[in-house]
């Protein structure tokens, strides 16, 4: 599998984490879940996505099936709590993942993440002309650098003219969640946001797509994976108990349960899988 990671322009980094360009051919079973199901089955390429906060996925020259939705271009993926499989009939795929910061998709595009949560929609199904324009940008340009420049220009045109107060509040809440290692109540999160608890829950779901408790689980999962990948990449020993405690799990069995539920793989198996294909931290099982 080939990865090319390109960072958005600095003004967009509070909203967009990265652009990930991907091309895969044949079997990519170097990161297969414990069932040992290969990623290349009966002429089909099966690529697994880890749970995420919401993404835009662009496919080029191939048709994919994601959770029963057939797409050959731009697809919107809402926040989801379990691994998701993308299947292509050709045995290869070429595309790009646009990975948002939590709440960034709503802040830039006005998409209500609560309505999109757990769903996969094509640009046509969503019915937004701006997103269909993004689809045309990807299909009509060849190089990652060209596409990145055009995407940057598109999203810079969607930056709020004034500070999005609700998004700033959500970012403060996420910072507080990280500092507390997830050990923070919804009432405490509402206090950080300077909102009443009911209003906070409504705004949080609208921007992030899931409830605060679900977000905390997903955040812990991502942070744990990032630490393990960083250590694997630098050749350090991975102490699973230390990773669990570093990110607010009660113990190793708590982390193992979360990994199985959200990633379909145990922490010990993930550790054996080793270094990711890029120094960046992909939501792909690569």
Coordinates of C-alpha atoms in Angstrom, one line a residue:
X1 CA 0.0 0.0 0.0
X2 CA 1.2 3.5 -0.9
X3 CA 0.5 6.4 1.4
X4 CA 1.2 10.1 0.8
X5 CA 0.4 12.4 3.7
X6 CA 0.1 16.1 3.0
X7 CA -0.8 18.7 5.7
X8 CA -3.3 21.4 4.9
X9 CA -2.3 25.0 4.9
X10 CA -1.8 26.3 8.5
X11 CA -5.0 28.3 8.6
X12 CA -7.0 25.0 8.0
X13 CA -5.1 22.9 10.6
X14 CA -7.6 23.6 13.4
X15 CA -10.2 22.0 11.2
X16 CA -8.5 19.5 9.0
X17 CA -5.9 17.0 10.3
X18 CA -4.4 15.9 7.0
X19 CA -5.0 14.7 3.4
X20 CA -4.1 11.1 3.0
X21 CA -3.6 9.9 -0.6
X22 CA -3.7 6.1 -0.9
X23 CA -3.2 3.5 -3.6
X24 CA -3.5 -0.2 -2.9
X25 CA -3.2 -3.3 -5.0
X26 CA -3.6 -7.0 -4.3
X27 CA -3.4 -8.4 -0.8
X28 CA -2.6 -6.0 2.0
X29 CA -2.9 -8.4 4.9
X30 CA 0.0 -7.1 6.9
X31 CA -2.5 -5.7 9.5
X32 CA -5.1 -8.4 9.4
X33 CA -7.5 -8.8 12.5
X34 CA -7.1 -11.9 14.6
X35 CA -9.6 -13.8 12.5
X36 CA -6.8 -13.8 9.8
X37 CA -9.3 -12.7 7.1
X38 CA -7.2 -11.5 4.2
X39 CA -7.8 -8.1 2.7
X40 CA -7.9 -9.6 -0.8
X41 CA -10.8 -12.1 -1.0
X42 CA -12.2 -13.7 -4.2
X43 CA -10.9 -11.0 -6.5
X44 CA -12.1 -8.2 -4.2
X45 CA -9.9 -5.8 -2.2
X46 CA -11.2 -5.3 1.3
X47 CA -9.8 -2.3 3.2
X48 CA -10.6 -1.7 6.9
X49 CA -11.1 1.7 8.5
X50 CA -10.7 2.3 12.2
X51 CA -13.4 4.2 14.0
X52 CA -13.2 7.9 13.4
X53 CA -14.9 11.3 14.0
X54 CA -16.1 11.8 10.4
X55 CA -14.3 11.9 7.0
X56 CA -14.6 12.7 3.4
X57 CA -13.3 9.8 1.2
X58 CA -12.6 10.3 -2.6
X59 CA -12.3 7.4 -4.9
X60 CA -10.8 7.5 -8.4
X61 CA -11.4 5.1 -11.3
X62 CA -13.0 2.4 -9.1
X63 CA -16.3 1.6 -7.5
X64 CA -16.4 0.7 -3.8
X65 CA -19.0 -0.6 -1.3
X66 CA -19.0 0.9 2.2
X67 CA -21.6 -0.4 4.6
X68 CA -23.9 -1.2 1.6
X69 CA -23.4 2.2 -0.1
X70 CA -21.9 2.0 -3.6
X71 CA -19.7 5.0 -4.5
X72 CA -17.3 5.9 -7.3
X73 CA -16.4 9.4 -6.1
X74 CA -16.9 11.6 -3.0
X75 CA -18.4 9.8 0.0
X76 CA -19.3 11.4 3.4
X77 CA -18.6 9.2 6.4
X78 CA -20.1 10.3 9.8
X79 CA -18.6 9.5 13.2
X80 CA -18.7 5.8 13.9
X81 CA -17.8 3.5 16.8
X82 CA -16.7 0.3 15.1
X83 CA -14.3 -0.6 12.2
X84 CA -15.8 -0.3 8.8
X85 CA -14.9 -2.2 5.6
X86 CA -14.6 -0.8 2.2
X87 CA -14.7 -3.3 -0.7
X88 CA -13.7 -2.8 -4.3
X89 CA -14.4 -5.2 -7.1
X90 CA -11.2 -4.5 -9.0
X91 CA -8.8 -5.7 -6.4
X92 CA -7.2 -2.3 -6.1
X93 CA -8.2 1.2 -5.2
X94 CA -6.9 4.7 -5.5
X95 CA -8.3 7.6 -3.5
X96 CA -7.9 10.2 -0.8
X97 CA -9.0 10.4 2.8
X98 CA -9.7 13.9 4.1
X99 CA -9.5 13.5 7.9
X100 CA -11.1 16.2 10.0
X101 CA -10.5 17.4 13.5
X102 CA -13.5 16.7 15.8
X103 CA -16.1 19.2 14.8
X104 CA -14.1 20.5 11.9
X105 CA -16.5 19.2 9.3
X106 CA -19.4 21.1 10.8
X107 CA -17.4 24.2 11.3
X108 CA -16.2 24.4 7.6
X109 CA -19.1 22.8 5.7
X110 CA -22.1 23.3 8.1
X111 CA -22.8 19.5 8.1
X112 CA -24.8 18.5 11.1
X113 CA -22.7 15.6 12.3
X114 CA -25.5 14.3 14.5
X115 CA -27.6 13.6 11.4
X116 CA -24.6 11.9 9.7
X117 CA -23.4 9.8 12.7
X118 CA -22.9 6.2 11.7
X119 CA -23.9 6.8 8.1
X120 CA -22.2 6.7 4.7
X121 CA -23.6 9.0 2.0
X122 CA -22.4 9.9 -1.5
X123 CA -22.2 13.6 -2.5
X124 CA -25.3 13.1 -4.7
X125 CA -27.2 11.6 -1.9
X126 CA -26.3 14.4 0.4
X127 CA -27.3 16.9 -2.3
X128 CA -24.8 19.6 -1.6
X129 CA -23.4 21.5 -4.7
X130 CA -20.2 22.4 -2.8
X131 CA -19.4 18.8 -2.1
X132 CA -20.1 17.8 -5.7
X133 CA -17.6 20.6 -6.7
X134 CA -15.0 18.9 -4.4
X135 CA -15.7 15.6 -6.2
X136 CA -15.1 17.3 -9.6
X137 CA -11.8 18.8 -8.3
X138 CA -10.5 15.4 -7.3
X139 CA -11.5 13.6 -10.5
X140 CA -10.2 16.3 -12.9
X141 CA -6.7 16.7 -11.4
X142 CA -3.9 14.1 -11.4
X143 CA -1.3 14.9 -8.8
X144 CA -1.7 15.0 -5.0
X145 CA -0.1 18.4 -4.9
X146 CA -2.5 19.9 -7.4
X147 CA -5.5 18.4 -5.6
X148 CA -4.2 19.6 -2.2
X149 CA -3.8 23.2 -3.5
X150 CA -7.4 23.2 -4.9
X151 CA -8.8 21.7 -1.7
X152 CA -6.9 24.2 0.4
X153 CA -8.4 27.0 -1.7
X154 CA -11.9 25.5 -1.5
X155 CA -11.8 25.2 2.3
X156 CA -10.2 28.6 2.8
X157 CA -13.2 30.0 1.1
X158 CA -15.4 28.3 3.7
X159 CA -13.5 29.6 6.8
X160 CA -15.9 31.4 9.1
X161 CA -15.8 35.2 8.7
X162 CA -15.9 35.5 12.4
X163 CA -14.7 33.1 15.1
X164 CA -17.1 30.2 15.4
X165 CA -17.8 30.4 19.2
X166 CA -19.4 27.0 19.4
X167 CA -16.4 25.4 17.7
X168 CA -14.0 27.2 19.9
X169 CA -15.9 25.9 22.9
X170 CA -15.8 22.4 21.6
X171 CA -12.1 22.6 21.1
X172 CA -11.7 23.7 24.7
X173 CA -13.8 20.8 25.8
X174 CA -11.6 18.3 23.8
X175 CA -8.5 19.8 25.3
X176 CA -10.0 19.4 28.8
X177 CA -10.9 15.7 27.9
X178 CA -7.3 15.0 26.9
X179 CA -5.9 16.6 30.0
X180 CA -8.2 14.6 32.2
X181 CA -7.5 11.4 30.2
X182 CA -11.2 11.1 29.6
X183 CA -12.0 11.1 33.3
X184 CA -14.4 14.0 33.0
X185 CA -18.2 14.1 33.4
X186 CA -20.7 15.7 30.9
X187 CA -21.5 18.3 33.6
X188 CA -17.8 19.2 33.8
X189 CA -17.5 19.4 30.1
X190 CA -20.5 21.7 29.9
X191 CA -18.8 23.9 32.5
X192 CA -15.7 24.2 30.3
X193 CA -17.9 25.2 27.4
X194 CA -19.7 27.8 29.6
X195 CA -23.0 26.2 28.6
X196 CA -25.9 24.6 30.4
X197 CA -25.7 20.8 30.3
X198 CA -28.6 20.3 28.0
X199 CA -27.5 23.0 25.6
X200 CA -23.9 21.6 25.7
X201 CA -25.1 18.1 24.8
X202 CA -27.1 19.5 21.8
X203 CA -24.1 21.5 20.5
X204 CA -21.6 18.7 21.1
X205 CA -23.7 16.2 19.1
X206 CA -24.2 18.7 16.3
X207 CA -20.4 19.4 16.0
X208 CA -18.8 16.1 16.9
X209 CA -21.6 13.7 15.9
X210 CA -21.7 11.5 19.0
X211 CA -22.4 11.9 22.7
X212 CA -19.6 13.0 25.0
X213 CA -19.3 9.5 26.6
X214 CA -18.9 7.9 23.2
X215 CA -16.4 10.6 22.2
X216 CA -14.3 9.9 25.3
X217 CA -14.1 6.2 24.4
X218 CA -13.1 7.0 20.8
X219 CA -10.5 9.5 21.9
X220 CA -8.9 7.1 24.3
X221 CA -8.8 4.5 21.6
X222 CA -7.1 6.9 19.1
X223 CA -4.6 8.2 21.6
X224 CA -3.6 4.7 22.7
X225 CA -3.1 3.6 19.1
X226 CA -1.0 6.7 18.4
X227 CA 1.3 6.1 21.4
X228 CA 1.8 2.4 20.3
X229 CA 2.5 3.4 16.7
X230 CA 5.0 6.1 17.8
X231 CA 6.9 3.7 20.0
X232 CA 6.8 1.0 17.3
X233 CA 8.1 3.5 14.8
X234 CA 11.0 4.5 17.0
X235 CA 11.8 1.0 18.1
X236 CA 10.8 1.4 21.7
X237 CA 9.3 -1.4 23.8
X238 CA 5.5 -1.1 24.1
X239 CA 4.3 -1.7 27.7
X240 CA 0.5 -2.3 27.2
X241 CA -0.3 -1.6 30.9
X242 CA 1.6 1.7 30.7
X243 CA -0.3 2.6 27.6
X244 CA -3.6 1.8 29.2
X245 CA -2.9 3.9 32.3
X246 CA -1.5 6.7 30.2
X247 CA -4.9 7.2 28.5
X248 CA -7.3 6.8 31.3
X249 CA -8.2 3.1 31.2
X250 CA -8.8 1.4 34.5
X251 CA -6.5 -1.5 33.6
X252 CA -5.3 -3.6 30.7
X253 CA -8.5 -5.6 30.6
X254 CA -10.5 -2.4 30.2
X255 CA -8.3 -1.3 27.3
X256 CA -8.5 -4.8 25.7
X257 CA -12.3 -4.7 25.8
X258 CA -12.4 -1.3 24.2
X259 CA -10.0 -2.4 21.4
X260 CA -12.0 -5.5 20.6
X261 CA -15.3 -3.5 20.5
X262 CA -14.0 -0.6 18.5
X263 CA -11.1 -2.0 16.4
X264 CA -11.8 -5.8 16.3
X265 CA -8.3 -6.5 17.4
X266 CA -6.7 -6.9 20.8
X267 CA -3.9 -4.6 22.1
X268 CA -1.4 -7.4 22.1
X269 CA -2.2 -8.3 18.5
X270 CA -2.0 -4.6 17.5
X271 CA 1.4 -4.4 19.1
X272 CA 2.6 -7.4 17.1
X273 CA 1.5 -5.7 13.9
X274 CA 4.2 -3.2 14.4
X275 CA 5.2 -0.1 12.5
X276 CA 2.5 1.6 10.4
X277 CA 3.2 2.1 6.7
X278 CA 3.6 5.9 7.2
X279 CA 5.2 7.9 10.1
X280 CA 1.8 9.6 10.3
X281 CA -1.1 7.8 12.1
X282 CA -3.6 6.5 9.7
X283 CA -7.1 5.3 10.5
X284 CA -6.5 2.5 8.0
X285 CA -5.7 -1.1 9.0
X286 CA -2.8 -0.9 6.5

